[in-house]
Amino acid sequence: MASSMTDQYLANNKQYAGGQAMHKPSYPGKQRIQPAKRVAVVACMDARLDVEDLLGLQTGDAHIIRNAGGVVSDDAIRCLIISHHLLDTNEVILIHHTRCGMLAFTDDLLKAGLEGDAAAEKLLGQATGRAFASCKKCAATPAQFHAFRGPIEPLDAPRDTKNMERLAWDVRRGMSAVLNHPWLPTSGPDAITVRGFIYDVDTGKLEEVSYPGPMGSIG
Ligand SMILES: [Zn+2]
């Protein structure tokens, strides 16, 4: 791949992890609506990720789409389609991270807890250290919470081989969802590129996820 903004932001991240401030916080003045660096980032909402800082993004550079997990959800796809076709971005960066809360529950467990299952309430309380207060009601939406595939682990568990693999699975699932969406072109003159990363919240460093590769196992 030719040198890209993503490569530049990776270089910035090395400096950030080394303690340098890469994002300029001052008001830059009047700017165009189109992101200046033609980049869109999908990242987890985790409070320990400051996306502008860790990539050295400047105000006006990029769209930043955040949700629980940095999941390529229906809404993230909606944003990426608008970002690309109407606002001219052509590089997508996906960022998951170590110690993500999405490793610590399953969709079924959270739904059961919200609906009033006592065992689920207890497990969720133990996992989060917060008394889980069930609403004791069923709801049709959200249809999915997109908790990561694989056996659950304690909240905020440090990185290890297994949870890094689970994070990589979900990054690849997101990359695949972007690369195979019919409204996000990946060939021809209007093509977008996608690269995926895991951010280590303990070191400040980004690590690239290889693609293609495994996207999960129920075993
Ligand atoms: Zn997270």
mmCIF file of C-alpha atoms and ligand atoms in Angstrom:
data_model
loop_
_atom_site.group_PDB
_atom_site.id
_atom_site.type_symbol
_atom_site.label_atom_id
_atom_site.label_comp_id
_atom_site.label_asym_id
_atom_site.label_seq_id
_atom_site.Cartn_x
_atom_site.Cartn_y
_atom_site.Cartn_z
ATOM 1 C CA MET A 1 0.000 0.000 0.000
ATOM 2 C CA ALA A 2 1.222 3.485 -0.801
ATOM 3 C CA SER A 3 1.931 5.746 2.117
ATOM 4 C CA SER A 4 -1.381 6.740 3.583
ATOM 5 C CA MET A 5 -2.763 8.977 6.278
ATOM 6 C CA THR A 6 -3.170 5.820 8.346
ATOM 7 C CA ASP A 7 0.618 5.302 8.188
ATOM 8 C CA GLN A 8 1.153 8.910 9.234
ATOM 9 C CA TYR A 9 -1.223 8.455 12.173
ATOM 10 C CA LEU A 10 0.599 5.278 13.172
ATOM 11 C CA ALA A 11 3.824 7.259 13.258
ATOM 12 C CA ASN A 12 2.064 9.898 15.372
ATOM 13 C CA ASN A 13 0.884 7.157 17.739
ATOM 14 C CA LYS A 14 4.473 6.058 18.378
ATOM 15 C CA GLN A 15 5.288 9.586 19.490
ATOM 16 C CA TYR A 16 2.094 9.818 21.571
ATOM 17 C CA ALA A 17 2.932 6.550 23.350
ATOM 18 C CA GLY A 18 6.344 8.064 24.032
ATOM 19 C CA GLY A 19 4.725 10.961 25.856
ATOM 20 C CA GLN A 20 4.412 13.608 23.160
ATOM 21 C CA ALA A 21 1.266 15.677 22.635
ATOM 22 C CA MET A 22 0.273 15.288 18.979
ATOM 23 C CA HIS A 23 -3.170 16.921 18.917
ATOM 24 C CA LYS A 24 -3.353 20.702 18.880
ATOM 25 C CA PRO A 25 -6.291 21.731 21.050
ATOM 26 C CA SER A 26 -6.617 25.349 19.860
ATOM 27 C CA TYR A 27 -9.364 26.466 17.501
ATOM 28 C CA PRO A 28 -7.967 26.114 13.961
ATOM 29 C CA GLY A 29 -10.181 28.689 12.287
ATOM 30 C CA LYS A 30 -12.714 28.227 9.516
ATOM 31 C CA GLN A 31 -12.580 24.851 7.807
ATOM 32 C CA ARG A 32 -14.338 22.898 5.077
ATOM 33 C CA ILE A 33 -17.020 20.372 5.995
ATOM 34 C CA GLN A 34 -15.074 17.568 4.267
ATOM 35 C CA PRO A 35 -12.501 15.949 6.584
ATOM 36 C CA ALA A 36 -9.147 17.412 5.476
ATOM 37 C CA LYS A 37 -7.294 14.089 5.618
ATOM 38 C CA ARG A 38 -10.157 12.063 4.118
ATOM 39 C CA VAL A 39 -10.156 9.677 7.089
ATOM 40 C CA ALA A 40 -12.981 8.073 9.077
ATOM 41 C CA VAL A 41 -12.266 6.364 12.404
ATOM 42 C CA VAL A 42 -14.541 3.863 14.166
ATOM 43 C CA ALA A 43 -13.462 3.468 17.794
ATOM 44 C CA CYS A 44 -14.751 2.249 21.146
ATOM 45 C CA MET A 45 -16.332 4.775 23.505
ATOM 46 C CA ASP A 46 -14.001 3.675 26.331
ATOM 47 C CA ALA A 47 -13.019 6.660 28.471
ATOM 48 C CA ARG A 48 -9.330 5.734 28.229
ATOM 49 C CA LEU A 49 -9.202 6.302 24.468
ATOM 50 C CA ASP A 50 -8.735 9.838 23.319
ATOM 51 C CA VAL A 51 -8.859 9.274 19.589
ATOM 52 C CA GLU A 52 -7.587 12.718 18.545
ATOM 53 C CA ASP A 53 -4.651 12.413 20.930
ATOM 54 C CA LEU A 54 -3.634 8.840 20.225
ATOM 55 C CA LEU A 55 -3.631 9.315 16.435
ATOM 56 C CA GLY A 56 -2.487 12.913 16.461
ATOM 57 C CA LEU A 57 -5.626 13.942 14.582
ATOM 58 C CA GLN A 58 -6.153 17.658 14.168
ATOM 59 C CA THR A 59 -9.560 19.288 14.256
ATOM 60 C CA GLY A 60 -11.042 18.956 10.782
ATOM 61 C CA ASP A 61 -8.935 15.915 9.779
ATOM 62 C CA ALA A 62 -11.366 13.055 10.222
ATOM 63 C CA HIS A 63 -14.796 11.761 11.098
ATOM 64 C CA ILE A 64 -14.756 9.945 14.433
ATOM 65 C CA ILE A 65 -17.517 7.410 14.993
ATOM 66 C CA ARG A 66 -17.626 5.955 18.489
ATOM 67 C CA ASN A 67 -19.774 3.345 20.154
ATOM 68 C CA ALA A 68 -19.484 0.563 22.728
ATOM 69 C CA GLY A 69 -16.761 -1.673 21.320
ATOM 70 C CA GLY A 70 -15.981 0.322 18.195
ATOM 71 C CA VAL A 71 -18.278 -2.146 16.502
ATOM 72 C CA VAL A 72 -19.149 -1.849 12.828
ATOM 73 C CA SER A 73 -22.819 -1.720 13.683
ATOM 74 C CA ASP A 74 -25.699 -0.774 11.429
ATOM 75 C CA ASP A 75 -25.297 2.810 12.579
ATOM 76 C CA ALA A 76 -21.532 2.828 12.014
ATOM 77 C CA ILE A 77 -22.140 1.609 8.445
ATOM 78 C CA ARG A 78 -24.712 4.381 7.980
ATOM 79 C CA CYS A 79 -22.110 6.920 9.103
ATOM 80 C CA LEU A 80 -19.383 5.459 6.873
ATOM 81 C CA ILE A 81 -21.612 5.550 3.793
ATOM 82 C CA ILE A 82 -22.419 9.223 4.416
ATOM 83 C CA SER A 83 -18.783 9.929 5.292
ATOM 84 C CA HIS A 84 -17.511 8.429 2.038
ATOM 85 C CA HIS A 85 -20.153 9.247 -0.548
ATOM 86 C CA LEU A 86 -21.135 12.716 0.634
ATOM 87 C CA LEU A 87 -18.066 13.942 2.479
ATOM 88 C CA ASP A 88 -15.251 12.347 0.484
ATOM 89 C CA THR A 89 -13.409 10.187 3.020
ATOM 90 C CA ASN A 90 -11.501 7.229 1.613
ATOM 91 C CA GLU A 91 -9.516 5.703 4.492
ATOM 92 C CA VAL A 92 -11.274 3.862 7.328
ATOM 93 C CA ILE A 93 -9.472 3.089 10.597
ATOM 94 C CA LEU A 94 -11.059 0.647 13.060
ATOM 95 C CA ILE A 95 -9.848 0.756 16.669
ATOM 96 C CA HIS A 96 -10.590 -1.802 19.377
ATOM 97 C CA HIS A 97 -8.589 -1.862 22.602
ATOM 98 C CA THR A 98 -7.267 -3.986 25.432
ATOM 99 C CA ARG A 99 -9.359 -4.323 28.626
ATOM 100 C CA CYS A 100 -12.545 -3.596 26.640
ATOM 101 C CA GLY A 101 -15.794 -4.037 28.540
ATOM 102 C CA MET A 102 -17.253 -5.853 25.539
ATOM 103 C CA LEU A 103 -15.095 -8.856 26.512
ATOM 104 C CA ALA A 104 -16.871 -9.169 29.864
ATOM 105 C CA PHE A 105 -20.456 -10.076 28.985
ATOM 106 C CA THR A 106 -22.593 -11.687 26.329
ATOM 107 C CA ASP A 107 -25.699 -10.340 24.667
ATOM 108 C CA ASP A 108 -27.808 -13.075 26.249
ATOM 109 C CA LEU A 109 -26.419 -12.411 29.718
ATOM 110 C CA LEU A 110 -27.128 -8.680 29.583
ATOM 111 C CA LYS A 111 -30.603 -9.200 28.136
ATOM 112 C CA ALA A 112 -31.471 -11.799 30.777
ATOM 113 C CA GLY A 113 -30.250 -9.459 33.499
ATOM 114 C CA LEU A 114 -32.274 -6.538 32.169
ATOM 115 C CA GLU A 115 -35.339 -8.758 31.936
ATOM 116 C CA GLY A 116 -35.041 -9.916 35.532
ATOM 117 C CA ASP A 117 -33.110 -13.195 35.615
ATOM 118 C CA ALA A 118 -31.634 -13.406 39.108
ATOM 119 C CA ALA A 119 -28.621 -15.493 38.088
ATOM 120 C CA ALA A 120 -27.766 -13.017 35.326
ATOM 121 C CA GLU A 121 -28.164 -10.090 37.712
ATOM 122 C CA LYS A 122 -25.764 -11.708 40.146
ATOM 123 C CA LEU A 123 -23.169 -12.476 37.471
ATOM 124 C CA LEU A 124 -23.330 -8.955 36.041
ATOM 125 C CA GLY A 125 -23.007 -7.488 39.526
ATOM 126 C CA GLN A 126 -19.928 -9.595 40.196
ATOM 127 C CA ALA A 127 -18.421 -8.760 36.803
ATOM 128 C CA THR A 128 -18.795 -5.008 37.096
ATOM 129 C CA GLY A 129 -18.526 -4.356 40.814
ATOM 130 C CA ARG A 130 -21.773 -2.396 40.543
ATOM 131 C CA ALA A 131 -25.100 -3.653 41.917
ATOM 132 C CA PHE A 132 -26.926 -4.610 38.736
ATOM 133 C CA ALA A 133 -30.454 -3.240 38.890
ATOM 134 C CA SER A 134 -32.729 -5.177 36.591
ATOM 135 C CA CYS A 135 -35.501 -3.293 34.823
ATOM 136 C CA LYS A 136 -37.536 -6.523 34.726
ATOM 137 C CA LYS A 137 -38.900 -5.644 31.315
ATOM 138 C CA CYS A 138 -38.360 -7.026 27.845
ATOM 139 C CA ALA A 139 -37.640 -4.743 24.914
ATOM 140 C CA ALA A 140 -37.432 -5.284 21.157
ATOM 141 C CA THR A 141 -34.519 -2.909 20.700
ATOM 142 C CA PRO A 142 -31.585 -2.782 20.740
ATOM 143 C CA ALA A 143 -31.711 -6.077 18.907
ATOM 144 C CA GLN A 144 -28.013 -6.597 19.617
ATOM 145 C CA PHE A 145 -25.403 -5.320 22.051
ATOM 146 C CA HIS A 146 -22.541 -6.743 19.926
ATOM 147 C CA ALA A 147 -20.615 -8.154 22.910
ATOM 148 C CA PHE A 148 -17.469 -9.809 21.561
ATOM 149 C CA ARG A 149 -17.465 -13.465 20.627
ATOM 150 C CA GLY A 150 -15.762 -15.927 22.967
ATOM 151 C CA PRO A 151 -15.785 -16.925 26.654
ATOM 152 C CA ILE A 152 -16.398 -13.962 28.945
ATOM 153 C CA GLU A 153 -13.777 -12.755 31.375
ATOM 154 C CA PRO A 154 -13.661 -10.331 34.321
ATOM 155 C CA LEU A 155 -14.174 -6.661 33.555
ATOM 156 C CA ASP A 156 -10.943 -4.804 32.814
ATOM 157 C CA ALA A 157 -8.837 -7.970 32.676
ATOM 158 C CA PRO A 158 -5.282 -7.343 31.460
ATOM 159 C CA ARG A 159 -4.311 -8.403 27.960
ATOM 160 C CA ASP A 160 -3.441 -12.006 27.289
ATOM 161 C CA THR A 161 -3.295 -14.255 24.253
ATOM 162 C CA LYS A 162 -6.952 -15.228 24.473
ATOM 163 C CA ASN A 163 -8.486 -11.797 24.847
ATOM 164 C CA MET A 164 -6.178 -10.337 22.190
ATOM 165 C CA GLU A 165 -7.431 -13.044 19.863
ATOM 166 C CA ARG A 166 -11.051 -12.175 20.714
ATOM 167 C CA LEU A 167 -10.358 -8.503 20.008
ATOM 168 C CA ALA A 168 -8.672 -9.368 16.705
ATOM 169 C CA TRP A 169 -11.671 -11.498 15.718
ATOM 170 C CA ASP A 170 -13.993 -8.564 16.165
ATOM 171 C CA VAL A 171 -11.711 -6.125 14.366
ATOM 172 C CA ARG A 172 -11.669 -8.529 11.405
ATOM 173 C CA ARG A 173 -15.439 -8.928 11.549
ATOM 174 C CA GLY A 174 -15.703 -5.146 11.349
ATOM 175 C CA MET A 175 -13.240 -4.958 8.474
ATOM 176 C CA SER A 176 -15.141 -7.664 6.652
ATOM 177 C CA ALA A 177 -18.455 -5.873 7.228
ATOM 178 C CA VAL A 178 -17.026 -2.684 5.724
ATOM 179 C CA LEU A 179 -15.173 -4.369 2.867
ATOM 180 C CA ASN A 180 -18.215 -6.365 1.806
ATOM 181 C CA HIS A 181 -20.901 -3.731 2.098
ATOM 182 C CA PRO A 182 -22.418 -3.069 -1.340
ATOM 183 C CA TRP A 183 -22.462 0.688 -0.746
ATOM 184 C CA LEU A 184 -18.839 0.962 0.330
ATOM 185 C CA PRO A 185 -16.663 0.458 -2.788
ATOM 186 C CA THR A 186 -13.302 -1.244 -2.346
ATOM 187 C CA SER A 187 -12.163 -1.264 -5.973
ATOM 188 C CA GLY A 188 -12.065 1.238 -8.791
ATOM 189 C CA PRO A 189 -11.402 4.976 -8.668
ATOM 190 C CA ASP A 190 -13.796 5.578 -5.736
ATOM 191 C CA ALA A 191 -12.381 2.796 -3.548
ATOM 192 C CA ILE A 192 -11.954 3.086 0.199
ATOM 193 C CA THR A 193 -9.295 1.306 2.247
ATOM 194 C CA VAL A 194 -9.785 -0.210 5.687
ATOM 195 C CA ARG A 195 -7.217 -1.063 8.348
ATOM 196 C CA GLY A 196 -7.877 -2.360 11.838
ATOM 197 C CA PHE A 197 -6.003 -1.929 15.117
ATOM 198 C CA ILE A 198 -5.975 -2.827 18.790
ATOM 199 C CA TYR A 199 -5.006 0.005 21.109
ATOM 200 C CA ASP A 200 -3.239 -1.006 24.312
ATOM 201 C CA VAL A 201 -4.643 1.207 27.068
ATOM 202 C CA ASP A 202 -1.656 0.354 29.276
ATOM 203 C CA THR A 203 1.015 1.483 26.821
ATOM 204 C CA GLY A 204 -0.743 3.945 24.501
ATOM 205 C CA LYS A 205 0.357 1.921 21.463
ATOM 206 C CA LEU A 206 -1.646 0.789 18.439
ATOM 207 C CA GLU A 207 -1.090 -2.690 17.035
ATOM 208 C CA GLU A 208 -2.330 -3.593 13.568
ATOM 209 C CA VAL A 209 -4.619 -6.594 13.081
ATOM 210 C CA SER A 210 -3.828 -8.808 10.092
ATOM 211 C CA TYR A 211 -6.596 -9.311 7.566
ATOM 212 C CA PRO A 212 -7.992 -11.631 6.406
ATOM 213 C CA GLY A 213 -7.852 -14.069 9.305
ATOM 214 C CA PRO A 214 -10.000 -15.844 11.917
ATOM 215 C CA MET A 215 -13.218 -14.064 12.898
ATOM 216 C CA GLY A 216 -14.274 -16.159 15.858
ATOM 217 C CA SER A 217 -15.135 -19.556 17.197
ATOM 218 C CA ILE A 218 -18.000 -20.766 19.334
ATOM 219 C CA GLY A 219 -15.805 -23.597 20.604
HETATM 220 ZN ZN ZN B 1 -14.104 -0.786 24.738
#
